[in-house]
Amino acid sequence: MSNVNMEATNILPILKKKLAFLSGGKDRRSGLILTIPLSSDQTSMEELSATLDYLLSIPSEKCKARGFTVIVDGRKSQWNIVKTVVLMLQNVIPAEVSLVCVVKPDEFWDKKVTHFCFWKEKDRLGFEVILVSANKLTRYIEPCQLTDDFGGSLDYDHSDWLNKRLVFEKFTKESTSLLDELSIINEGDKSSSVDKDKSADCTLLPSFDPETVLQTGHELLSELQQRRFNGSEGGGGGQGGPAWCPMEEELLAQPQVMKLLDSLREQYTRYQELCRQRNKRTQLDEIHAKVMQVVTWLQGPGSELLKTQQAIGDSMRAAQALQQKHEEIESQHSEWFAVYVELNQQIAALLSTGEEEEVAELKALQQQLSDVCYRQAAQLESRQNVLQAAQGFHSTTQELSQQLDGLLGMLCADVAPADGASIQQNLKLLEEKLQTVEAGLASVRQKGALVLEQMCSQPSWSLEETESPPGDPQDNVQQIQSVMEEMQLRKQRCEDMVDVRRLKMLQMVQLFKCEEDALQAVEWLGELLDALLKTHVRLGDDSQETRTMLDKHRKFVDVAQSTYDYGRQLLQATVVLCQSLRCTTRSSGDTLPRLNRVWKQFSVSAEERQQRLELALNFHTAAERVFQQEFVEAESLDEVDSSGKTLLDRLTTPIIFPDGSEQYFGSPSDTAAAAEGVRERLLLVEERRLQLQEASLHNDEEEEEEEVLNGQEARLDVIGEELSEKEEQEEEEEEAGQQDEDLERTTQDC
């Protein structure tokens, strides 16, 4: 028969070998299935017998009465071992075995021999033995009750099962021992009176922690109930249901765990009540002593420490020192506040379970403690707020003082920038510094108002009548107000100096601007002179064109005159600004001679250009008058010829500047192109002269006529040569004419 007192820990190495196991599956008679997986190695019959003894000690007698179906897996073993195991079952569990299914390997055993042998032993064995292949085992057992080794769907984890058995046995052992100890402690307290002055903590300590044992039992019971609820009580797990471990399926484990848990909870509850009753009075006494200790310190030394600290300091360093001192005081208070928090928690816990007299006592202690602690905490917080506000005020004041010093240093330094851009930069920097100072002063006022507000809102020192704390808060108020007034005066003085410096710097910006614009006027005038000398060369092909060019020239001269006047005005303004700034001009002394020199050169050049245009206008006008008249006098022709030659001579004459230097209008090719138009008209005048001579001498002798004609032809030959040169220069003339128009347009824009 099986030994019901067997423990898994005693044969743990054997059980780990999985020589046999209860998978949790059931046969069609609701009998448990016992599986013996024989391996290819030699199986120890003693270890197998011990395993079977342990497994058969698990199910209840009710489960055993339904009988076992034993599956002997001989697919990896020899026939003689299988036979030995089957015969051994007769000695181990003869009454409990209903059916033995020997799983045979395919075509390896002699079917006749094996069948005959078991058939012959059937009566002696007391149970039926059948040989069946693995795929036909489902004829006798449902697939859902077979593990996957036999093609079934039942999950079984041997390691998990073994761990649960160890937990169950450990819980059973510890809970039984703990129950005995708790019963002794509880009964001993019931039979004897409790000594209030004697601490029984040392006698109330069981060998095992009740909480741990209860937690283990609850977890084990939860696992058992969950698996049992998800399965089926009569036939094990249904199709697709969870697997049944042997200790979970049989009806002994769960009721036993529940019974042990109920007994353990009952005894543990009595034990806890006993401990609470013994400790309640002790806790009350300890709490009362600690409360009085906290109240005494806070109302005595703690309050005195705060009363001696009323100053706010006259500088950032002094305020930081006061803050450090306050932090030390807070640190001392924090230790007592921590005790208060702990006491408050203990009192709250006792209030929920105490009796009426105890509740009244605890509430009185709690109220007294809270009043003192909150009042002291309010004093600490108020002092902390004042110190923080004072530090912010002193810090902002110190920063503003540094900003004012920097602004004053900038104002005291000499202004000697190199150009207007640097002055603008300095002016911008000055304005930014002034804005920073204004913002800093506003911040100082704000921080000062905050300090005054914090000092006025400090709570009273005590609910009882006490003397005023040492030190007069009015001194702190006057100190804050005097600092703000001083900062205001310093800022006002700097503002006045900034106004003076701003005006001076703006005048310097204007001075630099005038000098730069004057130099620009000199450059513009030089460009106009350059354009006049290089591009204003043409004289026009007729009187109309020459008259137009003369008008454009006058406008061009007007532009130059305006530029010169503008430069003179700028230079005059620099003189006035320098006198205002009490400094000598840096550039106007050199700019004025340059301006005058360029203007004189331009004036001479413009005058020469105008005279040439006027000569050209007179020439073209006289020539056109000659061409338009039918009868022309010789004096008119001589006048045209004389003015044309005068004009040609003028084109070859250089311009003499006031400094003695010479300059020609345009390039030689430009001059030749301008003279070509005059020569063409002179040629036409000569032709007209010839016509007049022919008309007047038609009655003269032939020889005189021939001589005149020969002379005239010679003259015509010379003019023809000049015309051929003109044709060679036509392309250059057209290109130069286009350049003249472009430059004249540019000059007008300037």
XYZ file of C-alpha atoms in Angstrom:
750
model
C 0.000 0.000 0.000
C 1.111 3.588 -0.555
C 2.671 5.639 2.168
C 0.529 8.714 2.757
C 3.317 10.453 4.700
C 5.770 10.520 1.839
C 7.252 13.921 0.881
C 8.530 14.962 -2.515
C 11.712 16.425 -1.036
C 12.773 12.988 0.167
C 12.790 11.472 -3.332
C 13.212 14.670 -5.354
C 16.075 13.337 -7.562
C 13.958 10.278 -8.430
C 10.871 12.350 -9.185
C 12.853 14.611 -11.500
C 13.595 11.579 -13.696
C 9.889 11.373 -14.644
C 9.782 7.567 -14.402
C 5.998 7.843 -14.003
C 3.517 10.685 -13.790
C -0.125 11.555 -13.397
C -0.906 13.808 -16.351
C -4.331 14.771 -15.037
C -6.141 12.991 -17.826
C -8.995 10.555 -17.124
C -10.331 7.484 -18.845
C -13.949 6.992 -19.837
C -14.741 5.640 -16.358
C -13.349 8.893 -14.820
C -10.373 6.985 -13.546
C -7.020 8.731 -13.429
C -4.450 7.925 -16.128
C -1.023 6.864 -14.832
C 1.707 7.077 -17.454
C 5.003 5.107 -17.265
C 7.285 6.391 -20.061
C 9.959 3.699 -20.395
C 13.180 4.890 -21.958
C 15.888 3.089 -23.861
C 18.072 3.114 -20.724
C 17.730 0.431 -18.065
C 14.970 1.528 -15.689
C 15.544 1.009 -11.958
C 12.597 -0.913 -10.608
C 13.249 0.395 -7.092
C 13.132 4.026 -8.232
C 10.033 3.300 -10.321
C 8.393 1.635 -7.307
C 9.224 4.635 -5.095
C 7.808 6.997 -7.738
C 4.596 4.977 -7.959
C 4.260 4.913 -4.182
C 4.521 8.697 -4.049
C 2.114 9.262 -6.924
C -0.470 6.924 -5.385
C -0.300 8.850 -2.105
C -1.648 11.977 -3.794
C -5.234 11.123 -4.936
C -8.065 10.763 -2.468
C -9.604 7.435 -1.639
C -12.605 8.382 -3.735
C -10.424 8.902 -6.783
C -8.564 5.650 -6.149
C -11.856 3.754 -5.961
C -12.623 4.656 -9.573
C -9.483 2.799 -10.631
C -6.449 3.749 -12.679
C -5.716 3.292 -16.368
C -1.981 2.711 -16.716
C -0.220 3.579 -19.980
C 3.112 1.773 -20.276
C 5.005 3.429 -23.138
C 7.272 0.689 -24.454
C 8.115 2.213 -27.788
C 11.664 2.925 -26.684
C 12.132 -0.105 -24.421
C 12.537 -3.892 -24.689
C 9.796 -6.434 -24.207
C 11.255 -8.041 -21.105
C 11.379 -4.659 -19.296
C 7.785 -3.910 -20.296
C 6.738 -7.272 -18.994
C 8.603 -6.715 -15.704
C 6.886 -3.353 -15.228
C 3.451 -4.843 -15.896
C 4.051 -7.611 -13.386
C 5.334 -5.072 -10.860
C 2.028 -3.221 -11.015
C 0.430 -6.279 -9.428
C 2.486 -5.754 -6.281
C 2.301 -1.964 -6.154
C -1.325 -1.108 -7.002
C -3.218 -4.324 -7.767
C -6.606 -3.154 -6.527
C -6.490 0.291 -8.121
C -5.543 -0.776 -11.676
C -8.461 -1.195 -14.062
C -6.655 -1.330 -17.403
C -3.038 -1.440 -18.556
C -2.383 -0.147 -22.073
C 1.038 -1.202 -23.346
C 2.049 1.096 -26.229
C 4.128 -1.084 -28.542
C 6.498 -0.115 -31.278
C 5.368 -0.851 -34.813
C 6.475 -4.314 -36.113
C 9.167 -4.896 -33.488
C 7.597 -7.311 -31.019
C 6.230 -10.720 -31.714
C 2.502 -10.113 -31.533
C 1.634 -13.703 -30.763
C 4.128 -14.097 -27.939
C 3.252 -10.856 -26.203
C -0.460 -11.358 -26.537
C -0.266 -14.915 -25.397
C 1.836 -14.132 -22.372
C -0.512 -11.417 -21.022
C -3.546 -13.458 -21.846
C -2.232 -16.324 -19.802
C -1.459 -14.064 -16.817
C -4.775 -12.196 -16.886
C -6.470 -14.025 -14.050
C -3.430 -13.861 -11.823
C -2.771 -10.195 -12.522
C -6.259 -9.010 -11.675
C -6.443 -6.420 -14.422
C -6.688 -6.380 -18.205
C -3.577 -5.770 -20.286
C -3.847 -4.749 -23.943
C -1.197 -4.080 -26.553
C -1.933 -1.094 -28.696
C -0.040 1.194 -31.027
C 0.170 4.909 -30.249
C -2.175 5.986 -33.025
C -4.877 3.538 -31.827
C -4.729 4.499 -28.158
C -7.631 6.890 -28.710
C -9.964 3.894 -28.960
C -9.712 3.512 -25.220
C -8.940 7.079 -24.107
C -10.242 10.393 -25.461
C -7.615 12.486 -27.321
C -8.202 15.429 -25.015
C -7.129 13.225 -22.068
C -3.852 12.163 -23.741
C -0.602 14.078 -23.836
C 1.050 15.018 -27.095
C 3.371 11.987 -26.777
C 0.358 9.872 -27.744
C -1.184 12.305 -30.231
C -3.438 13.975 -27.653
C -4.059 17.652 -26.789
C -3.548 17.505 -23.022
C -0.687 19.765 -21.812
C 1.548 18.457 -19.054
C 4.707 20.036 -17.649
C 6.485 17.701 -15.258
C 8.768 20.405 -13.824
C 5.787 22.669 -13.160
C 3.918 19.832 -11.466
C 6.906 18.983 -9.279
C 7.359 22.642 -8.241
C 3.707 22.895 -7.256
C 3.943 19.720 -5.190
C 6.939 21.151 -3.351
C 5.031 24.379 -2.661
C 1.997 22.444 -1.416
C 4.018 20.238 0.912
C 6.064 23.195 2.203
C 2.884 25.178 2.920
C 1.269 22.208 4.669
C 4.292 21.670 6.866
C 4.836 25.351 7.756
C 1.162 26.126 8.319
C 0.698 23.104 10.636
C 3.703 24.110 12.714
C 2.586 27.764 12.782
C -0.909 26.790 13.904
C 0.485 24.887 16.843
C 2.638 27.851 17.928
C -0.148 30.413 17.560
C -2.576 28.205 19.500
C -0.124 27.951 22.382
C 0.437 31.755 22.400
C -3.254 32.608 22.196
C -4.377 30.049 24.807
C -1.598 31.095 27.154
C -2.731 34.733 26.979
C -6.386 33.762 27.535
C -5.665 31.740 30.663
C -3.524 34.376 32.348
C -4.000 38.108 32.997
C -2.055 40.563 30.890
C 0.663 42.480 32.682
C 0.544 46.025 31.234
C 4.014 46.882 32.422
C 5.623 43.822 30.916
C 6.537 43.703 27.252
C 5.759 40.344 25.703
C 7.235 41.002 22.280
C 9.872 38.325 22.680
C 7.252 35.686 23.556
C 4.984 36.586 20.651
C 7.351 35.709 17.814
C 6.436 32.441 15.979
C 9.003 30.420 14.057
C 7.491 31.299 10.667
C 6.243 34.631 9.378
C 2.431 34.292 9.311
C 2.074 36.805 6.480
C 4.460 34.862 4.257
C 2.794 31.546 5.008
C -0.667 33.026 4.361
C 0.474 34.590 1.102
C 1.911 31.262 -0.042
C -1.335 29.489 0.869
C -3.502 32.060 -0.911
C -1.429 31.860 -4.054
C -1.591 28.070 -3.958
C -5.347 28.071 -3.361
C -5.908 30.634 -6.117
C -3.994 28.412 -8.534
C -6.020 25.346 -7.505
C -9.371 27.126 -7.731
C -8.596 28.725 -11.065
C -7.596 25.450 -12.683
C -10.502 23.552 -11.148
C -13.004 26.198 -12.203
C -11.724 26.109 -15.782
C -11.980 22.303 -15.973
C -14.715 19.762 -15.460
C -15.116 18.070 -12.100
C -16.256 14.698 -13.313
C -14.201 13.999 -16.398
C -11.141 16.230 -16.192
C -10.439 18.853 -18.834
C -12.903 18.978 -21.686
C -12.096 19.316 -25.351
C -9.707 22.224 -25.629
C -9.793 22.774 -21.816
C -6.755 23.265 -19.603
C -4.608 20.408 -18.373
C -5.179 18.862 -14.941
C -2.217 18.359 -12.695
C -2.726 15.456 -10.237
C -2.512 17.617 -7.109
C -5.082 19.999 -8.607
C -7.565 17.451 -9.840
C -7.938 15.243 -6.791
C -10.297 16.523 -4.074
C -7.929 16.317 -1.164
C -5.477 19.179 -1.864
C -7.900 22.105 -2.245
C -10.046 21.395 0.857
C -6.910 20.754 2.877
C -5.389 24.073 1.804
C -8.642 25.906 2.498
C -8.951 24.295 5.927
C -5.371 25.166 6.837
C -5.850 28.739 5.605
C -9.060 29.198 7.581
C -7.478 27.895 10.771
C -4.343 29.930 10.190
C -6.306 33.141 9.564
C -8.353 32.598 12.694
C -5.335 32.005 14.912
C -3.382 34.808 13.277
C -6.268 37.250 13.769
C -6.411 36.384 17.465
C -2.643 36.721 17.646
C -2.757 40.155 15.998
C -5.514 41.327 18.318
C -3.471 40.179 21.287
C -0.457 42.109 20.028
C -2.556 45.209 19.372
C -4.063 45.149 22.848
C -0.636 44.776 24.448
C 0.906 47.544 22.356
C -1.961 50.048 22.380
C -1.318 51.454 25.832
C 2.398 51.525 25.254
C 1.892 53.447 21.996
C -0.376 55.966 23.683
C 2.184 56.663 26.357
C 4.991 56.987 23.835
C 2.936 59.271 21.590
C 2.031 61.547 24.485
C 5.669 61.849 25.509
C 6.831 62.606 21.966
C 4.066 65.180 21.402
C 5.040 67.081 24.538
C 8.678 66.925 23.536
C 7.928 68.480 20.093
C 5.616 71.154 21.536
C 8.138 72.117 24.222
C 10.970 72.604 21.747
C 8.931 74.513 19.154
C 7.454 76.907 21.721
C 10.764 77.357 23.486
C 14.127 77.201 21.655
C 12.544 77.138 18.190
C 10.610 80.360 18.700
C 13.597 82.094 20.312
C 15.755 81.255 17.283
C 13.274 82.908 14.940
C 12.708 85.970 17.131
C 16.417 86.824 17.023
C 16.433 86.833 13.217
C 14.657 89.934 11.901
C 17.217 91.808 9.788
C 17.173 91.645 5.966
C 20.779 92.776 5.338
C 22.105 95.825 3.552
C 23.825 93.958 0.707
C 23.684 90.753 -1.273
C 26.425 89.187 0.817
C 24.683 90.088 4.092
C 21.367 88.705 2.784
C 23.082 85.448 1.786
C 24.603 85.129 5.242
C 21.164 85.629 6.803
C 19.731 83.050 4.396
C 22.389 80.548 5.421
C 21.592 81.174 9.096
C 17.873 80.704 8.364
C 18.574 77.430 6.572
C 20.351 76.196 9.690
C 17.293 77.122 11.757
C 15.034 75.377 9.223
C 17.232 72.308 9.391
C 16.733 72.150 13.160
C 12.999 72.580 12.738
C 12.858 69.936 9.993
C 13.942 67.263 12.432
C 11.054 68.121 14.738
C 8.610 68.423 11.823
C 9.602 64.938 10.722
C 8.727 63.726 14.202
C 5.404 65.579 13.877
C 4.571 63.841 10.583
C 5.374 60.461 12.074
C 3.318 61.186 15.196
C 0.395 62.426 13.114
C 0.390 59.218 11.111
C 0.514 57.121 14.266
C -2.337 59.092 15.845
C -4.454 58.782 12.653
C -3.911 55.025 12.657
C -4.909 54.722 16.310
C -7.988 56.922 15.861
C -9.532 54.459 13.425
C -9.335 51.548 15.899
C -9.309 53.193 19.345
C -12.043 53.260 21.908
C -13.975 56.362 22.877
C -11.707 57.432 25.735
C -8.587 56.800 23.683
C -10.021 58.704 20.697
C -10.701 61.805 22.800
C -7.189 61.725 24.253
C -5.610 61.233 20.839
C -7.611 64.039 19.231
C -6.573 66.468 21.953
C -2.907 65.558 21.459
C -3.275 65.819 17.681
C -4.901 69.256 17.864
C -2.269 70.622 20.234
C 0.557 69.291 18.080
C -0.942 70.596 14.831
C -1.540 74.094 16.211
C 2.026 74.509 17.389
C 3.611 72.989 14.271
C 1.511 74.949 11.771
C 2.116 78.211 13.621
C 5.860 77.611 13.666
C 5.869 76.514 9.996
C 4.036 79.726 9.074
C 6.724 81.775 10.870
C 9.481 79.880 9.031
C 7.806 80.298 5.660
C 7.203 83.997 6.242
C 10.829 84.546 7.243
C 11.971 82.549 4.213
C 9.784 84.661 1.886
C 11.186 87.880 3.344
C 14.774 86.682 2.918
C 14.192 85.511 -0.639
C 12.551 88.819 -1.524
C 15.447 90.690 0.130
C 18.002 88.649 -1.825
C 16.145 89.387 -5.044
C 16.068 93.085 -4.166
C 19.770 93.274 -3.279
C 20.737 91.231 -6.330
C 18.746 93.486 -8.651
C 20.114 96.592 -6.911
C 23.676 95.334 -7.288
C 23.088 94.570 -10.964
C 21.557 98.007 -11.530
C 24.495 99.674 -9.763
C 26.909 97.868 -12.091
C 24.848 98.919 -15.098
C 24.894 102.550 -13.944
C 28.667 102.378 -13.416
C 29.115 101.001 -16.929
C 26.886 103.695 -18.412
C 28.716 106.409 -16.478
C 32.079 105.086 -17.644
C 30.868 105.184 -21.239
C 29.637 108.739 -20.799
C 32.920 109.906 -19.256
C 35.036 108.465 -22.066
C 35.959 110.728 -24.984
C 34.091 110.237 -28.235
C 36.610 109.819 -31.032
C 35.071 107.487 -33.592
C 36.559 107.051 -37.040
C 33.386 107.434 -39.082
C 29.650 108.001 -38.877
C 28.859 104.271 -38.766
C 30.884 103.793 -35.591
C 29.144 106.808 -34.037
C 25.778 105.297 -34.909
C 26.892 102.053 -33.297
C 28.031 103.864 -30.165
C 24.787 105.804 -30.066
C 22.787 102.586 -30.384
C 24.851 101.012 -27.608
C 24.255 104.065 -25.432
C 20.495 103.854 -25.967
C 20.498 100.124 -25.189
C 22.398 100.708 -21.962
C 19.956 103.431 -20.978
C 16.992 101.104 -21.674
C 18.674 98.402 -19.623
C 19.100 100.834 -16.747
C 15.441 101.852 -16.950
C 14.346 98.210 -16.906
C 16.689 97.551 -13.985
C 15.261 100.452 -12.001
C 11.712 99.186 -12.638
C 12.798 95.751 -11.428
C 14.354 97.279 -8.293
C 11.092 99.041 -7.523
C 9.133 95.849 -8.047
C 11.473 93.787 -5.855
C 11.450 96.493 -3.170
C 7.644 96.556 -3.104
C 7.667 92.774 -2.759
C 10.016 92.961 0.236
C 7.816 95.555 1.925
C 4.730 93.453 1.262
C 6.355 90.324 2.693
C 7.460 92.161 5.834
C 3.975 93.580 6.387
C 2.307 90.173 5.986
C 4.358 88.357 8.654
C 2.065 86.470 11.105
C 2.004 87.099 14.847
C 4.464 85.196 16.989
C 2.145 83.464 19.371
C -1.472 83.075 20.269
C -0.569 84.256 23.751
C 0.414 87.760 24.753
C 4.135 88.129 24.133
C 6.577 90.991 23.890
C 7.420 92.415 20.503
C 10.342 90.707 18.789
C 13.681 92.502 18.999
C 14.482 94.851 16.163
C 12.283 97.465 14.514
C 10.821 96.470 11.092
C 10.542 100.182 10.320
C 14.335 100.303 9.966
C 14.127 97.689 7.208
C 11.397 99.676 5.463
C 13.454 102.881 5.568
C 16.490 101.001 4.293
C 14.581 99.662 1.264
C 13.093 103.057 0.472
C 16.444 104.855 0.738
C 18.090 102.379 -1.642
C 15.327 102.871 -4.219
C 15.622 106.680 -3.935
C 19.389 106.522 -4.374
C 19.041 104.362 -7.497
C 16.477 106.816 -8.877
C 18.832 109.789 -8.389
C 21.772 107.992 -9.988
C 19.631 107.007 -12.940
C 18.393 110.600 -13.374
C 21.963 111.961 -13.398
C 22.941 109.426 -16.037
C 19.904 110.352 -18.134
C 20.951 114.021 -18.129
C 24.457 113.078 -19.248
C 23.030 110.776 -21.897
C 21.005 113.654 -23.352
C 24.148 115.778 -23.704
C 26.157 112.912 -25.177
C 23.329 112.020 -27.568
C 23.221 115.577 -28.944
C 26.973 115.651 -29.414
C 27.029 112.281 -31.156
C 24.160 113.253 -33.451
C 26.095 116.400 -34.437
C 29.153 114.255 -35.135
C 27.057 111.924 -37.266
C 25.815 114.966 -39.175
C 29.398 116.241 -39.523
C 30.621 112.967 -40.973
C 27.610 112.865 -43.261
C 28.313 116.367 -44.565
C 31.967 115.549 -45.178
C 31.072 112.308 -46.945
C 28.465 114.061 -49.103
C 30.944 116.845 -49.930
C 33.459 114.270 -51.122
C 30.687 112.684 -53.124
C 29.912 116.040 -54.723
C 33.587 116.369 -55.710
C 33.455 112.916 -57.275
C 30.222 113.725 -59.132
C 31.694 116.979 -60.440
C 34.816 115.133 -61.562
C 32.643 112.605 -63.387
C 30.752 115.433 -65.098
C 34.069 117.011 -66.160
C 35.313 113.687 -67.442
C 32.102 113.133 -69.410
C 32.310 116.689 -70.825
C 35.887 116.282 -72.059
C 35.549 112.755 -73.407
C 32.090 112.609 -74.941
C 30.865 116.147 -75.631
C 32.750 116.570 -78.958
C 30.131 116.595 -81.750
C 28.952 119.983 -83.091
C 25.839 118.932 -85.018
C 25.205 118.550 -88.743
C 22.851 121.515 -89.015
C 21.701 124.517 -87.056
C 18.726 122.724 -85.507
C 20.850 119.895 -84.131
C 23.513 122.322 -82.939
C 20.875 124.459 -81.214
C 19.543 121.316 -79.457
C 23.026 120.356 -78.339
C 23.571 123.876 -77.052
C 20.404 123.632 -74.921
C 21.513 120.274 -73.551
C 24.904 121.743 -72.775
C 23.352 124.554 -70.757
C 21.315 122.030 -68.765
C 24.433 119.965 -68.267
C 26.207 123.032 -66.932
C 23.249 123.734 -64.631
C 23.589 120.199 -63.170
C 27.278 120.781 -62.553
C 26.531 124.188 -61.012
C 23.983 122.579 -58.631
C 26.511 119.920 -57.684
C 29.136 122.559 -56.969
C 26.717 124.664 -54.903
C 25.624 121.566 -52.975
C 29.260 120.739 -52.150
C 29.908 124.335 -51.030
C 26.848 124.234 -48.732
C 27.965 120.944 -47.204
C 31.439 122.279 -46.537
C 29.950 125.400 -44.965
C 27.829 123.141 -42.719
C 30.934 121.214 -41.617
C 32.541 124.483 -40.539
C 29.501 125.349 -38.420
C 29.360 121.846 -36.885
C 33.066 121.868 -36.083
C 32.685 125.194 -34.346
C 29.789 123.764 -32.330
C 31.785 120.641 -31.455
C 34.956 122.679 -30.837
C 37.020 120.527 -33.139
C 38.958 121.136 -36.330
C 37.687 119.717 -39.592
C 39.425 116.594 -40.730
C 38.483 116.547 -44.380
C 36.813 119.820 -45.403
C 40.152 121.664 -45.509
C 41.309 119.321 -48.267
C 37.903 118.933 -49.902
C 37.300 122.630 -50.611
C 40.451 123.112 -52.780
C 39.603 119.935 -54.660
C 36.061 121.123 -55.212
C 37.215 124.538 -56.438
C 39.898 123.041 -58.680
C 37.482 120.653 -60.352
C 34.879 123.398 -60.704
C 37.352 125.792 -62.342
C 38.410 123.061 -64.782
C 34.776 122.308 -65.516
C 33.961 126.012 -65.952
C 36.794 126.510 -68.446
C 35.835 123.351 -70.321
C 32.125 124.207 -70.330
C 32.858 127.752 -71.559
C 35.021 126.400 -74.355
C 32.347 123.859 -75.275
C 29.686 126.558 -75.357
C 31.811 128.832 -77.557
C 32.437 126.035 -80.016
C 28.742 125.231 -80.159
C 27.925 128.919 -80.690
C 30.526 129.120 -83.505
C 29.035 125.997 -85.027
C 25.537 127.462 -84.760
C 26.641 130.659 -86.480
C 28.390 128.644 -89.213
C 25.421 126.367 -89.911
C 22.980 129.279 -89.809
C 25.014 131.299 -92.339
C 25.557 128.263 -94.559
C 21.888 127.358 -94.572
C 21.014 130.983 -95.428
C 23.387 130.861 -98.377
C 21.902 127.606 -99.601
C 18.369 128.910 -99.341
C 18.980 132.156 -101.289
C 18.888 132.060 -105.074
C 21.214 135.000 -105.521
C 24.059 135.185 -103.016
C 26.639 137.838 -102.718
C 30.285 136.935 -102.603
C 30.610 138.595 -99.204
C 28.122 136.126 -97.710
C 30.075 133.187 -99.086
C 33.276 134.664 -97.748
C 31.625 135.089 -94.337
C 30.540 131.427 -94.253
C 33.937 130.253 -95.401
C 35.656 132.416 -92.771
C 33.431 131.218 -89.909
C 33.941 127.565 -90.949
C 37.696 127.903 -90.994
C 37.596 129.672 -87.645
C 35.563 126.793 -86.250
C 37.984 124.198 -87.632
C 40.885 126.052 -86.102
C 39.048 126.173 -82.763
C 38.580 122.380 -82.810
C 42.305 121.815 -82.884
C 42.991 124.229 -80.044
C 43.465 122.602 -76.564
C 41.819 123.797 -73.359
C 44.183 125.496 -70.950
C 43.226 124.975 -67.300
C 44.033 127.555 -64.571
C 46.965 125.472 -63.373
C 48.516 125.617 -66.879
C 47.703 122.074 -67.946
C 46.135 121.377 -71.348
C 43.319 119.052 -72.345
C 41.590 118.226 -75.639
C 37.937 117.388 -76.176
C 37.665 113.693 -76.973
C 40.145 111.633 -78.945
C 41.734 112.741 -82.264
C 39.298 110.541 -84.147
C 36.370 112.198 -82.338
C 37.748 115.642 -83.288
C 38.231 114.567 -86.906
C 34.680 113.279 -87.058
C 33.350 116.563 -85.677
C 35.397 118.552 -88.212
C 34.208 116.390 -91.109
C 30.701 117.835 -91.007
C 32.093 121.359 -91.167
C 34.294 120.485 -94.136
C 31.374 118.974 -96.012
C 29.426 122.178 -95.658
C 32.465 124.203 -96.717
C 32.647 122.037 -99.824
C 29.014 122.791 -100.585
C 29.704 126.490 -100.119
C 32.568 126.260 -102.603
C 30.307 124.515 -105.081
C 27.799 127.352 -104.692
C 30.624 129.839 -105.151
C 31.567 127.996 -108.342
C 28.049 128.166 -109.636
C 27.947 131.894 -109.008
C 31.249 132.394 -110.788
C 30.060 130.404 -113.795
C 26.931 132.476 -113.991
C 28.850 135.770 -113.758
C 31.612 134.830 -116.247
C 29.540 133.118 -118.983
C 30.523 135.999 -121.344
C 34.251 135.972 -120.574
C 36.844 134.512 -122.782
C 37.411 130.772 -123.088
C 40.914 130.813 -121.724
C 39.970 132.706 -118.595
C 37.119 130.324 -118.111
C 39.382 127.333 -118.517
C 41.896 128.768 -116.086
C 39.197 129.381 -113.566
C 37.762 125.947 -114.158
C 41.165 124.329 -113.860
C 41.764 126.097 -110.606
C 38.341 125.145 -109.424
C 38.849 121.525 -110.413
C 42.084 121.440 -108.518
C 40.223 122.767 -105.527
C 37.529 120.132 -106.041
C 40.166 117.402 -106.177
C 41.423 118.412 -102.748
C 37.940 118.414 -101.372
C 37.275 115.021 -102.998
C 40.263 113.564 -101.222
C 38.903 114.859 -97.958
C 35.532 113.236 -98.747
C 37.212 109.889 -99.305
C 38.761 110.139 -95.866
C 35.320 110.885 -94.496
C 33.960 107.644 -95.949
C 36.686 105.694 -94.187
C 35.702 107.215 -90.854
C 31.902 106.895 -91.178
C 31.672 103.796 -89.069
C 33.770 105.349 -86.274
C 31.627 108.499 -86.454
C 28.377 106.560 -86.025
C 29.747 104.663 -83.074
C 31.075 107.831 -81.446
C 27.721 109.554 -81.992
C 25.909 106.785 -80.158
C 28.367 107.055 -77.263
C 27.776 110.823 -77.141
C 24.060 110.360 -76.786
C 24.456 107.741 -74.013
C 26.894 109.858 -72.033
C 24.765 112.972 -72.454
C 21.782 111.058 -71.089
C 23.921 109.859 -68.148
C 25.070 113.409 -67.503
C 21.492 114.650 -67.416
C 20.601 111.966 -64.898
C 23.528 112.995 -62.714
